[in-house]
mmCIF file of C-alpha atoms in Angstrom:
data_model
loop_
_atom_site.group_PDB
_atom_site.id
_atom_site.type_symbol
_atom_site.label_atom_id
_atom_site.label_comp_id
_atom_site.label_asym_id
_atom_site.label_seq_id
_atom_site.Cartn_x
_atom_site.Cartn_y
_atom_site.Cartn_z
ATOM 1 C CA UNK A 1 125.820 76.718 66.243
ATOM 2 C CA UNK A 2 124.034 79.977 67.027
ATOM 3 C CA UNK A 3 125.691 80.676 70.377
ATOM 4 C CA UNK A 4 128.451 82.850 68.922
ATOM 5 C CA UNK A 5 126.367 84.507 66.222
ATOM 6 C CA UNK A 6 126.311 88.273 67.044
ATOM 7 C CA UNK A 7 122.696 88.631 65.921
ATOM 8 C CA UNK A 8 121.599 85.767 68.175
ATOM 9 C CA UNK A 9 123.536 87.145 71.143
ATOM 10 C CA UNK A 10 121.993 90.571 70.656
ATOM 11 C CA UNK A 11 118.521 89.027 70.525
ATOM 12 C CA UNK A 12 119.254 87.171 73.761
ATOM 13 C CA UNK A 13 120.641 90.241 75.452
ATOM 14 C CA UNK A 14 123.968 88.426 75.841
ATOM 15 C CA UNK A 15 125.977 91.494 74.889
ATOM 16 C CA UNK A 16 129.202 92.443 76.627
ATOM 17 C CA UNK A 17 128.331 95.763 78.248
ATOM 18 C CA UNK A 18 131.594 96.071 80.205
ATOM 19 C CA UNK A 19 133.227 98.183 77.516
ATOM 20 C CA UNK A 20 130.252 100.512 77.113
ATOM 21 C CA UNK A 21 130.164 104.003 78.530
ATOM 22 C CA UNK A 22 127.476 104.659 81.158
ATOM 23 C CA UNK A 23 125.361 106.471 78.595
ATOM 24 C CA UNK A 24 125.680 103.639 76.073
ATOM 25 C CA UNK A 25 124.996 101.004 78.712
ATOM 26 C CA UNK A 26 121.838 102.583 80.131
ATOM 27 C CA UNK A 27 120.462 103.235 76.666
ATOM 28 C CA UNK A 28 121.224 99.627 75.760
ATOM 29 C CA UNK A 29 119.236 98.585 78.848
ATOM 30 C CA UNK A 30 116.279 100.691 77.744
ATOM 31 C CA UNK A 31 116.293 99.180 74.249
ATOM 32 C CA UNK A 32 116.563 95.696 75.717
ATOM 33 C CA UNK A 33 113.702 96.401 78.151
ATOM 34 C CA UNK A 34 111.400 97.776 75.457
ATOM 35 C CA UNK A 35 111.959 94.729 73.274
ATOM 36 C CA UNK A 36 111.504 92.245 76.133
ATOM 37 C CA UNK A 37 108.382 94.027 77.360
ATOM 38 C CA UNK A 38 106.745 93.732 73.941
ATOM 39 C CA UNK A 39 107.929 90.141 73.584
ATOM 40 C CA UNK A 40 107.119 88.758 77.029
ATOM 41 C CA UNK A 41 104.194 90.721 78.439
ATOM 42 C CA UNK A 42 100.669 89.361 78.102
ATOM 43 C CA UNK A 43 99.603 92.649 76.508
ATOM 44 C CA UNK A 44 101.830 95.599 77.344
ATOM 45 C CA UNK A 45 99.410 98.095 75.819
ATOM 46 C CA UNK A 46 96.146 97.137 77.527
ATOM 47 C CA UNK A 47 96.260 100.132 79.907
ATOM 48 C CA UNK A 48 98.563 102.526 78.053
ATOM 49 C CA UNK A 49 98.673 103.313 74.353
ATOM 50 C CA UNK A 50 101.741 102.304 72.409
ATOM 51 C CA UNK A 51 102.286 105.956 71.417
ATOM 52 C CA UNK A 52 102.161 107.164 75.044
ATOM 53 C CA UNK A 53 104.557 104.463 76.220
ATOM 54 C CA UNK A 54 107.012 105.033 73.390
ATOM 55 C CA UNK A 55 106.958 108.794 73.994
ATOM 56 C CA UNK A 56 107.820 108.230 77.678
ATOM 57 C CA UNK A 57 110.537 105.747 76.661
ATOM 58 C CA UNK A 58 112.005 108.255 74.226
ATOM 59 C CA UNK A 59 112.091 111.011 76.878
ATOM 60 C CA UNK A 60 113.934 108.710 79.280
ATOM 61 C CA UNK A 61 116.316 107.583 76.520
ATOM 62 C CA UNK A 62 117.165 111.222 75.773
ATOM 63 C CA UNK A 63 117.505 112.201 79.459
ATOM 64 C CA UNK A 64 120.021 109.464 80.371
ATOM 65 C CA UNK A 65 123.123 111.725 80.391
ATOM 66 C CA UNK A 66 121.446 114.120 82.865
ATOM 67 C CA UNK A 67 120.217 111.487 85.341
ATOM 68 C CA UNK A 68 121.894 110.118 88.447
ATOM 69 C CA UNK A 69 121.647 106.382 89.158
ATOM 70 C CA UNK A 70 118.772 106.919 91.585
ATOM 71 C CA UNK A 71 116.956 109.176 89.146
ATOM 72 C CA UNK A 72 117.366 106.611 86.368
ATOM 73 C CA UNK A 73 115.962 103.825 88.598
ATOM 74 C CA UNK A 74 112.962 105.979 89.535
ATOM 75 C CA UNK A 75 112.306 107.005 85.930
ATOM 76 C CA UNK A 76 112.475 103.323 84.974
ATOM 77 C CA UNK A 77 109.855 102.546 87.639
ATOM 78 C CA UNK A 78 107.647 105.333 86.289
ATOM 79 C CA UNK A 79 108.006 103.960 82.768
ATOM 80 C CA UNK A 80 107.021 100.428 83.774
ATOM 81 C CA UNK A 81 104.204 101.674 85.975
ATOM 82 C CA UNK A 82 102.519 102.901 82.751
ATOM 83 C CA UNK A 83 101.930 99.268 81.725
ATOM 84 C CA UNK A 84 99.314 99.151 84.465
ATOM 85 C CA UNK A 85 99.625 95.840 86.309
ATOM 86 C CA UNK A 86 100.937 95.061 89.769
ATOM 87 C CA UNK A 87 103.520 92.485 88.661
ATOM 88 C CA UNK A 88 105.316 94.517 85.984
ATOM 89 C CA UNK A 89 107.935 96.785 87.480
ATOM 90 C CA UNK A 90 111.307 97.063 89.144
ATOM 91 C CA UNK A 91 112.195 94.244 91.544
ATOM 92 C CA UNK A 92 114.421 94.813 94.623
ATOM 93 C CA UNK A 93 117.873 95.205 93.018
ATOM 94 C CA UNK A 94 120.070 92.975 95.189
ATOM 95 C CA UNK A 95 123.032 93.671 92.917
ATOM 96 C CA UNK A 96 122.579 97.381 93.623
ATOM 97 C CA UNK A 97 122.532 97.576 97.444
ATOM 98 C CA UNK A 98 122.760 101.360 97.472
ATOM 99 C CA UNK A 99 119.199 101.490 96.111
ATOM 100 C CA UNK A 100 117.567 99.240 98.715
ATOM 101 C CA UNK A 101 119.013 100.510 101.989
ATOM 102 C CA UNK A 102 116.089 101.283 104.281
ATOM 103 C CA UNK A 103 115.534 103.169 107.520
ATOM 104 C CA UNK A 104 114.523 101.093 110.583
ATOM 105 C CA UNK A 105 110.901 102.196 110.940
ATOM 106 C CA UNK A 106 107.605 100.863 109.648
ATOM 107 C CA UNK A 107 104.746 103.043 108.385
ATOM 108 C CA UNK A 108 101.042 102.393 107.898
ATOM 109 C CA UNK A 109 98.244 104.483 106.392
ATOM 110 C CA UNK A 110 95.199 104.853 108.646
ATOM 111 C CA UNK A 111 92.153 107.080 108.126
ATOM 112 C CA UNK A 112 93.722 109.321 110.780
ATOM 113 C CA UNK A 113 96.910 109.689 108.714
ATOM 114 C CA UNK A 114 100.287 108.018 108.200
ATOM 115 C CA UNK A 115 101.758 106.667 111.448
ATOM 116 C CA UNK A 116 104.973 105.024 112.612
ATOM 117 C CA UNK A 117 103.717 101.642 113.805
ATOM 118 C CA UNK A 118 107.083 100.040 114.608
ATOM 119 C CA UNK A 119 110.759 100.921 114.883
ATOM 120 C CA UNK A 120 114.111 99.499 115.866
ATOM 121 C CA UNK A 121 114.834 100.092 119.583
ATOM 122 C CA UNK A 122 117.081 103.073 118.832
ATOM 123 C CA UNK A 123 114.064 104.938 117.465
ATOM 124 C CA UNK A 124 111.420 103.719 119.906
ATOM 125 C CA UNK A 125 110.412 107.317 120.654
ATOM 126 C CA UNK A 126 108.890 107.568 117.158
ATOM 127 C CA UNK A 127 106.498 104.644 117.634
ATOM 128 C CA UNK A 128 102.877 105.727 117.525
ATOM 129 C CA UNK A 129 103.601 109.200 116.175
ATOM 130 C CA UNK A 130 101.908 110.619 113.097
ATOM 131 C CA UNK A 131 104.275 111.388 110.221
ATOM 132 C CA UNK A 132 104.140 115.008 109.073
ATOM 133 C CA UNK A 133 107.101 115.412 106.703
ATOM 134 C CA UNK A 134 109.842 113.475 104.923
ATOM 135 C CA UNK A 135 112.982 115.580 104.410
ATOM 136 C CA UNK A 136 110.818 118.670 104.946
ATOM 137 C CA UNK A 137 108.310 117.545 102.274
ATOM 138 C CA UNK A 138 104.672 117.086 103.394
ATOM 139 C CA UNK A 139 103.372 113.504 103.557
ATOM 140 C CA UNK A 140 100.778 114.335 100.893
ATOM 141 C CA UNK A 141 103.488 115.343 98.422
ATOM 142 C CA UNK A 142 105.494 112.187 99.139
ATOM 143 C CA UNK A 143 102.398 110.003 98.728
ATOM 144 C CA UNK A 144 101.579 111.657 95.414
ATOM 145 C CA UNK A 145 105.142 111.159 94.150
ATOM 146 C CA UNK A 146 105.229 107.505 95.200
ATOM 147 C CA UNK A 147 101.999 106.871 93.304
ATOM 148 C CA UNK A 148 103.922 107.562 90.079
ATOM 149 C CA UNK A 149 106.320 104.640 90.665
ATOM 150 C CA UNK A 150 104.175 101.940 92.307
ATOM 151 C CA UNK A 151 102.951 99.328 89.827
ATOM 152 C CA UNK A 152 99.418 98.303 90.739
ATOM 153 C CA UNK A 153 96.209 96.543 89.722
ATOM 154 C CA UNK A 154 94.115 99.041 91.680
ATOM 155 C CA UNK A 155 94.473 102.198 93.734
ATOM 156 C CA UNK A 156 94.583 100.459 97.135
ATOM 157 C CA UNK A 157 97.827 98.525 96.570
ATOM 158 C CA UNK A 158 100.022 101.672 96.701
ATOM 159 C CA UNK A 159 98.801 102.209 100.277
ATOM 160 C CA UNK A 160 100.418 98.864 101.084
ATOM 161 C CA UNK A 161 103.649 98.799 99.092
ATOM 162 C CA UNK A 162 104.168 102.563 99.091
ATOM 163 C CA UNK A 163 104.999 102.456 102.797
ATOM 164 C CA UNK A 164 108.068 100.378 101.911
ATOM 165 C CA UNK A 165 109.366 102.762 99.255
ATOM 166 C CA UNK A 166 109.134 105.688 101.675
ATOM 167 C CA UNK A 167 111.656 103.819 103.846
ATOM 168 C CA UNK A 168 114.267 104.029 101.057
ATOM 169 C CA UNK A 169 116.221 107.316 101.015
ATOM 170 C CA UNK A 170 117.640 106.511 97.565
ATOM 171 C CA UNK A 171 114.153 106.269 96.057
ATOM 172 C CA UNK A 172 113.095 109.534 97.702
ATOM 173 C CA UNK A 173 116.284 111.076 96.344
ATOM 174 C CA UNK A 174 115.433 109.870 92.842
ATOM 175 C CA UNK A 175 112.007 111.475 93.187
ATOM 176 C CA UNK A 176 113.581 114.792 94.167
ATOM 177 C CA UNK A 177 112.378 114.446 97.761
ATOM 178 C CA UNK A 178 115.740 114.229 99.513
ATOM 179 C CA UNK A 179 119.345 115.208 98.970
ATOM 180 C CA UNK A 180 120.843 112.237 100.833
ATOM 181 C CA UNK A 181 120.671 108.602 99.715
ATOM 182 C CA UNK A 182 121.907 107.248 103.063
ATOM 183 C CA UNK A 183 119.597 108.889 105.574
ATOM 184 C CA UNK A 184 116.119 110.295 106.041
ATOM 185 C CA UNK A 185 114.935 113.228 108.140
ATOM 186 C CA UNK A 186 111.501 112.515 109.557
ATOM 187 C CA UNK A 187 109.184 115.022 111.223
ATOM 188 C CA UNK A 188 106.470 113.487 113.400
ATOM 189 C CA UNK A 189 103.651 114.704 115.641
ATOM 190 C CA UNK A 190 103.090 113.033 118.996
ATOM 191 C CA UNK A 191 99.793 112.512 120.785
ATOM 192 C CA UNK A 192 100.392 115.783 122.631
ATOM 193 C CA UNK A 193 100.344 117.634 119.304
ATOM 194 C CA UNK A 194 103.982 118.634 119.480
ATOM 195 C CA UNK A 195 106.280 118.053 116.507
ATOM 196 C CA UNK A 196 109.842 116.818 116.595
ATOM 197 C CA UNK A 197 112.406 115.757 114.014
ATOM 198 C CA UNK A 198 114.660 112.705 113.843
ATOM 199 C CA UNK A 199 117.373 111.741 111.366
ATOM 200 C CA UNK A 200 117.486 108.016 110.566
ATOM 201 C CA UNK A 201 120.389 106.225 108.899
ATOM 202 C CA UNK A 202 119.541 103.631 106.247
ATOM 203 C CA UNK A 203 121.042 100.151 106.263
ATOM 204 C CA UNK A 204 120.963 96.938 104.261
ATOM 205 C CA UNK A 205 119.865 95.005 107.355
ATOM 206 C CA UNK A 206 116.510 96.815 107.114
ATOM 207 C CA UNK A 207 116.078 96.366 103.348
ATOM 208 C CA UNK A 208 113.541 93.548 103.398
ATOM 209 C CA UNK A 209 110.011 94.849 102.683
ATOM 210 C CA UNK A 210 107.751 94.764 105.750
ATOM 211 C CA UNK A 211 104.165 93.989 104.767
ATOM 212 C CA UNK A 212 102.676 92.711 107.994
ATOM 213 C CA UNK A 213 103.947 92.812 111.553
ATOM 214 C CA UNK A 214 107.340 94.205 112.581
ATOM 215 C CA UNK A 215 110.677 92.353 112.608
ATOM 216 C CA UNK A 216 111.616 90.577 115.813
ATOM 217 C CA UNK A 217 113.061 92.886 118.453
ATOM 218 C CA UNK A 218 111.401 96.054 117.138
ATOM 219 C CA UNK A 219 109.173 98.220 119.339
ATOM 220 C CA UNK A 220 105.549 98.334 118.164
ATOM 221 C CA UNK A 221 102.361 100.223 118.901
ATOM 222 C CA UNK A 222 100.482 97.067 120.041
ATOM 223 C CA UNK A 223 103.308 96.156 122.446
ATOM 224 C CA UNK A 224 103.085 99.575 124.039
ATOM 225 C CA UNK A 225 99.343 99.199 124.419
ATOM 226 C CA UNK A 226 99.944 96.249 126.721
ATOM 227 C CA UNK A 227 97.746 93.218 127.171
ATOM 228 C CA UNK A 228 97.215 90.409 124.693
ATOM 229 C CA UNK A 229 97.903 90.882 120.995
ATOM 230 C CA UNK A 230 94.843 90.473 118.763
ATOM 231 C CA UNK A 231 94.897 87.298 116.697
ATOM 232 C CA UNK A 232 95.633 89.083 113.426
ATOM 233 C CA UNK A 233 98.966 90.336 114.830
ATOM 234 C CA UNK A 234 99.865 87.206 116.749
ATOM 235 C CA UNK A 235 101.857 85.195 114.211
ATOM 236 C CA UNK A 236 102.063 86.925 110.845
ATOM 237 C CA UNK A 237 105.318 85.317 109.661
ATOM 238 C CA UNK A 238 103.973 81.736 109.738
ATOM 239 C CA UNK A 239 102.401 80.805 106.368
ATOM 240 C CA UNK A 240 99.260 79.336 107.956
ATOM 241 C CA UNK A 241 97.896 78.422 111.378
ATOM 242 C CA UNK A 242 94.589 78.191 113.192
ATOM 243 C CA UNK A 243 93.215 78.550 116.699
ATOM 244 C CA UNK A 244 89.889 77.506 118.229
ATOM 245 C CA UNK A 245 87.831 80.086 120.127
ATOM 246 C CA UNK A 246 85.452 77.940 122.213
ATOM 247 C CA UNK A 247 83.422 80.822 123.666
ATOM 248 C CA UNK A 248 82.135 81.686 120.166
ATOM 249 C CA UNK A 249 82.571 78.231 118.578
ATOM 250 C CA UNK A 250 84.812 79.879 115.997
ATOM 251 C CA UNK A 251 87.961 78.683 114.259
ATOM 252 C CA UNK A 252 90.294 81.536 113.402
ATOM 253 C CA UNK A 253 92.571 80.584 110.479
ATOM 254 C CA UNK A 254 95.286 83.003 109.413
ATOM 255 C CA UNK A 255 96.492 82.388 105.869
ATOM 256 C CA UNK A 256 99.600 84.527 105.350
ATOM 257 C CA UNK A 257 101.299 82.993 102.308
ATOM 258 C CA UNK A 258 100.303 80.697 99.448
ATOM 259 C CA UNK A 259 103.409 78.564 99.936
ATOM 260 C CA UNK A 260 104.166 75.254 101.596
ATOM 261 C CA UNK A 261 105.468 75.687 105.125
ATOM 262 C CA UNK A 262 108.429 73.698 106.325
ATOM 263 C CA UNK A 263 107.217 70.504 107.979
ATOM 264 C CA UNK A 264 103.606 70.589 106.714
ATOM 265 C CA UNK A 265 102.368 71.201 103.197
ATOM 266 C CA UNK A 266 99.337 73.386 102.645
ATOM 267 C CA UNK A 267 97.413 70.308 101.499
ATOM 268 C CA UNK A 268 98.153 68.447 104.751
ATOM 269 C CA UNK A 269 97.329 71.544 106.766
ATOM 270 C CA UNK A 270 93.963 71.849 104.985
ATOM 271 C CA UNK A 271 93.175 68.216 105.817
ATOM 272 C CA UNK A 272 93.942 68.861 109.484
ATOM 273 C CA UNK A 273 91.924 72.092 109.514
ATOM 274 C CA UNK A 274 88.773 70.608 107.996
ATOM 275 C CA UNK A 275 89.004 67.474 110.139
ATOM 276 C CA UNK A 276 88.971 69.737 113.195
ATOM 277 C CA UNK A 277 86.044 71.789 111.844
ATOM 278 C CA UNK A 278 83.951 68.702 111.150
ATOM 279 C CA UNK A 279 84.742 66.844 114.378
ATOM 280 C CA UNK A 280 84.566 69.704 116.885
ATOM 281 C CA UNK A 281 81.806 72.054 117.979
ATOM 282 C CA UNK A 282 82.486 74.678 115.310
ATOM 283 C CA UNK A 283 79.916 77.112 113.973
ATOM 284 C CA UNK A 284 82.133 79.650 112.186
ATOM 285 C CA UNK A 285 85.392 79.645 110.278
ATOM 286 C CA UNK A 286 87.244 82.947 109.901
ATOM 287 C CA UNK A 287 89.825 82.841 107.104
ATOM 288 C CA UNK A 288 92.117 85.857 107.513
ATOM 289 C CA UNK A 289 94.021 86.819 104.345
ATOM 290 C CA UNK A 290 94.712 90.482 105.013
ATOM 291 C CA UNK A 291 98.524 89.945 105.138
ATOM 292 C CA UNK A 292 98.698 87.413 102.278
ATOM 293 C CA UNK A 293 100.499 88.863 99.252
ATOM 294 C CA UNK A 294 100.615 85.645 97.213
ATOM 295 C CA UNK A 295 102.705 82.684 96.183
ATOM 296 C CA UNK A 296 101.553 79.726 94.083
ATOM 297 C CA UNK A 297 97.811 79.770 93.297
ATOM 298 C CA UNK A 298 97.782 76.024 92.602
ATOM 299 C CA UNK A 299 98.600 75.293 96.252
ATOM 300 C CA UNK A 300 95.299 76.859 97.374
ATOM 301 C CA UNK A 301 93.178 74.245 95.610
ATOM 302 C CA UNK A 302 92.920 71.767 98.538
ATOM 303 C CA UNK A 303 91.796 74.630 100.743
ATOM 304 C CA UNK A 304 89.179 75.745 98.226
ATOM 305 C CA UNK A 305 87.874 72.194 97.761
ATOM 306 C CA UNK A 306 87.612 71.738 101.518
ATOM 307 C CA UNK A 307 85.557 74.913 101.860
ATOM 308 C CA UNK A 308 83.209 73.787 99.087
ATOM 309 C CA UNK A 309 82.752 70.298 100.595
ATOM 310 C CA UNK A 310 82.223 71.376 104.203
ATOM 311 C CA UNK A 311 78.601 70.960 105.301
ATOM 312 C CA UNK A 312 79.102 73.237 108.290
ATOM 313 C CA UNK A 313 80.438 76.094 106.191
ATOM 314 C CA UNK A 314 78.029 75.829 103.255
ATOM 315 C CA UNK A 315 75.436 78.127 104.825
ATOM 316 C CA UNK A 316 75.540 81.914 104.798
ATOM 317 C CA UNK A 317 76.962 83.338 108.006
ATOM 318 C CA UNK A 318 79.292 80.432 108.845
ATOM 319 C CA UNK A 319 82.282 81.313 106.654
ATOM 320 C CA UNK A 320 84.003 84.697 106.802
ATOM 321 C CA UNK A 321 87.029 85.874 104.807
ATOM 322 C CA UNK A 322 89.056 88.853 106.044
ATOM 323 C CA UNK A 323 90.657 90.774 103.186
ATOM 324 C CA UNK A 324 92.619 93.995 102.861
ATOM 325 C CA UNK A 325 95.113 96.077 100.934
ATOM 326 C CA UNK A 326 97.725 93.333 101.359
ATOM 327 C CA UNK A 327 95.602 90.620 99.682
ATOM 328 C CA UNK A 328 97.409 90.303 96.368
ATOM 329 C CA UNK A 329 98.489 87.985 93.546
ATOM 330 C CA UNK A 330 97.872 84.291 94.409
ATOM 331 C CA UNK A 331 95.994 85.415 97.517
ATOM 332 C CA UNK A 332 93.725 87.520 95.301
ATOM 333 C CA UNK A 333 93.087 84.450 93.145
ATOM 334 C CA UNK A 334 92.266 82.430 96.239
ATOM 335 C CA UNK A 335 89.849 85.083 97.486
ATOM 336 C CA UNK A 336 88.207 85.269 94.046
ATOM 337 C CA UNK A 337 87.760 81.485 93.900
ATOM 338 C CA UNK A 338 86.219 81.519 97.373
ATOM 339 C CA UNK A 339 83.863 84.331 96.376
ATOM 340 C CA UNK A 340 82.715 82.416 93.285
ATOM 341 C CA UNK A 341 82.252 78.992 94.836
ATOM 342 C CA UNK A 342 81.220 79.497 98.480
ATOM 343 C CA UNK A 343 78.751 81.609 100.485
ATOM 344 C CA UNK A 344 81.593 83.404 102.263
ATOM 345 C CA UNK A 345 81.038 86.859 103.729
ATOM 346 C CA UNK A 346 83.989 89.164 103.105
ATOM 347 C CA UNK A 347 85.124 91.489 105.865
ATOM 348 C CA UNK A 348 87.727 94.252 106.231
ATOM 349 C CA UNK A 349 88.750 96.565 103.400
ATOM 350 C CA UNK A 350 89.010 95.991 99.611
ATOM 351 C CA UNK A 351 91.695 93.695 98.239
ATOM 352 C CA UNK A 352 94.995 94.998 96.856
ATOM 353 C CA UNK A 353 94.349 93.465 93.425
ATOM 354 C CA UNK A 354 91.427 92.864 91.075
ATOM 355 C CA UNK A 355 89.484 89.612 90.539
ATOM 356 C CA UNK A 356 90.872 89.367 86.983
ATOM 357 C CA UNK A 357 94.425 90.620 86.521
ATOM 358 C CA UNK A 358 97.669 90.220 84.591
ATOM 359 C CA UNK A 359 100.184 88.611 86.920
ATOM 360 C CA UNK A 360 103.251 86.451 87.530
ATOM 361 C CA UNK A 361 106.721 87.632 88.532
ATOM 362 C CA UNK A 362 109.100 87.043 85.622
ATOM 363 C CA UNK A 363 112.530 88.444 86.517
ATOM 364 C CA UNK A 364 114.661 89.901 83.740
ATOM 365 C CA UNK A 365 118.072 91.411 84.511
ATOM 366 C CA UNK A 366 119.013 94.532 82.576
ATOM 367 C CA UNK A 367 122.533 93.802 81.276
ATOM 368 C CA UNK A 368 124.365 97.032 82.082
ATOM 369 C CA UNK A 369 122.693 98.504 85.188
ATOM 370 C CA UNK A 370 121.976 95.088 86.761
ATOM 371 C CA UNK A 371 118.512 96.327 87.672
ATOM 372 C CA UNK A 372 116.045 93.404 87.841
ATOM 373 C CA UNK A 373 112.607 93.960 86.371
ATOM 374 C CA UNK A 374 109.515 91.774 86.221
ATOM 375 C CA UNK A 375 107.433 91.420 83.056
ATOM 376 C CA UNK A 376 104.036 89.791 83.649
ATOM 377 C CA UNK A 377 102.919 87.281 81.044
ATOM 378 C CA UNK A 378 99.742 85.595 82.312
ATOM 379 C CA UNK A 379 96.139 86.815 82.392
ATOM 380 C CA UNK A 380 94.394 85.380 85.436
ATOM 381 C CA UNK A 381 90.699 85.281 84.563
ATOM 382 C CA UNK A 382 89.759 83.779 87.927
ATOM 383 C CA UNK A 383 86.418 85.564 88.004
ATOM 384 C CA UNK A 384 83.733 85.865 85.347
ATOM 385 C CA UNK A 385 85.150 87.181 82.024
ATOM 386 C CA UNK A 386 83.186 90.450 82.252
ATOM 387 C CA UNK A 387 84.168 91.117 85.876
ATOM 388 C CA UNK A 388 85.918 94.483 85.681
ATOM 389 C CA UNK A 389 85.853 95.324 89.378
ATOM 390 C CA UNK A 390 89.072 96.900 90.654
ATOM 391 C CA UNK A 391 88.909 94.744 93.814
ATOM 392 C CA UNK A 392 86.732 92.495 95.934
ATOM 393 C CA UNK A 393 84.905 94.830 98.283
ATOM 394 C CA UNK A 394 83.875 93.528 101.729
ATOM 395 C CA UNK A 395 80.232 93.175 102.699
ATOM 396 C CA UNK A 396 81.240 94.113 106.251
ATOM 397 C CA UNK A 397 83.484 97.157 105.853
ATOM 398 C CA UNK A 398 85.860 97.220 108.818
ATOM 399 C CA UNK A 399 89.017 99.154 107.902
ATOM 400 C CA UNK A 400 91.956 99.438 110.288
ATOM 401 C CA UNK A 401 91.946 102.668 112.290
ATOM 402 C CA UNK A 402 94.777 103.953 114.431
ATOM 403 C CA UNK A 403 92.535 104.335 117.481
ATOM 404 C CA UNK A 404 91.609 100.636 117.350
ATOM 405 C CA UNK A 405 95.135 99.565 116.427
ATOM 406 C CA UNK A 406 96.712 101.240 119.455
ATOM 407 C CA UNK A 407 93.996 99.711 121.655
ATOM 408 C CA UNK A 408 94.837 96.189 120.392
ATOM 409 C CA UNK A 409 91.400 95.795 118.866
ATOM 410 C CA UNK A 410 90.627 94.144 115.527
ATOM 411 C CA UNK A 411 87.696 95.804 113.724
ATOM 412 C CA UNK A 412 87.310 92.853 111.347
ATOM 413 C CA UNK A 413 86.920 90.234 114.102
ATOM 414 C CA UNK A 414 84.614 92.538 116.041
ATOM 415 C CA UNK A 415 82.390 92.901 112.971
ATOM 416 C CA UNK A 416 82.339 89.121 112.451
ATOM 417 C CA UNK A 417 81.501 88.266 116.045
ATOM 418 C CA UNK A 418 78.737 90.919 116.076
ATOM 419 C CA UNK A 419 77.207 89.607 112.831
ATOM 420 C CA UNK A 420 73.753 88.064 113.065
#
C-alpha cells in the first residue's frame, strides 16, 4: 500500500530523475547521499565533525552548476573521504565508462620513487622507468592530490590504491591535473638518467584495478630481469596455493583472496595444507598475504583454527606472516586474528588497514548520476577494544625496493630464511 506513496518513494530514493535538469539531478543525488550516509553508516562522524562534513557538502551543493562530470565525481570522492574509513567512498562506476578508462601501464611506489613495473606490449619501453611527471605535473603533486580522494583506514593504503587512480585520465582531469579525459602524457626517467615522454590512450579493456601482478601478456620488470620469478610473483591471481621448499623445510603458502576458489573451498584447502604440514618434514610455514585485499572474513576461520591447533607451528619462529600495503579488509581481519591467537612473526611492511576498523562494501546507486558509492556499516573490533594502532607493523621490516624487485629478489622471504 505504500509503494505509490510519494513520501515513501522519496524516502527510498525511488524518484524519477529523468525529467530533472542536470543541476537538479546532481543536487538530488547529494541530498540522497547525505541522508543515506547518516542512515546507513556505522558512525559517519567518528573521524570528521558533523559541522565540517556539512560545510563541505554545502560547498559541493553550491558548486554543482560550475563543475564538469569528472570534477563532480572527484569532489564526491573528496567528500566521502572525510568520513575516514577505507570502505566508504566511490565504487568503480560501471554505468559511467568514461570515468574508468585506464591507460595500459602499472605503477608501484618504491623507496626509490614511483616506477612503471608493467605495461602492455605497445609501451614496453616504459617498463622499469621512474615516473617523473603526469601531464607535466610532478609526481609529488599528483600523489598529494590523490591523497584527497582515496578513502583509507591508514596512510599506507593510498600507496596501494592510489596507483590505480593515477591510471585514470578522467580522475586526473577532475583533479585539475590534465586537460584530456581520454589520454595521459607520461614523462619517465630511464636507468641512464635521460627523460622521455610518451602519450598513452586510455581504454575500458584496462579499467580493472591492478593490485598485484600484471595482466597476462603484459611486459614486466621481473620478466626482463630473466631467471625464475620469486614465489610472491609466481601466481598472484589464484586465491590460495602452497609449495614445499625441501632445502629449508619450509611451506610457502600464498593467500591472495578470502574467497572460495573454483573446485576447492578454502576449508578443504586448509585441511589439505595442514595435513601436509603435519605429515611431512616441515619446520616453517610462511603465510603470504601481501596481495590479499579481502573477501569474506568468515571463510578464514578454518585456516585460523588450523594454525592454532598445529603443534609444529605453535612455537615462536615456525610461523611467519608476510603483510603489506595490500593487506586489507577481510585479509586485515585474518592477520589480526592470527596476531592475537598464534605466535606468528610478521614480516614485510605495515598492513593497509588497522586492526579495528569500520568496514563492509555496501553499494548504493545515486539515482541521477548513476555513480555507485559504498557506505560502511560494520565496526570490526577484531583486536582488543583499546587497540588504536593504524596498522599491524612487521617485526621483520622488509619493504619492497626497486633494486631488489628488478633483481627478482623477495626481501620478505630473505628475511624469513635468515631468521634465527
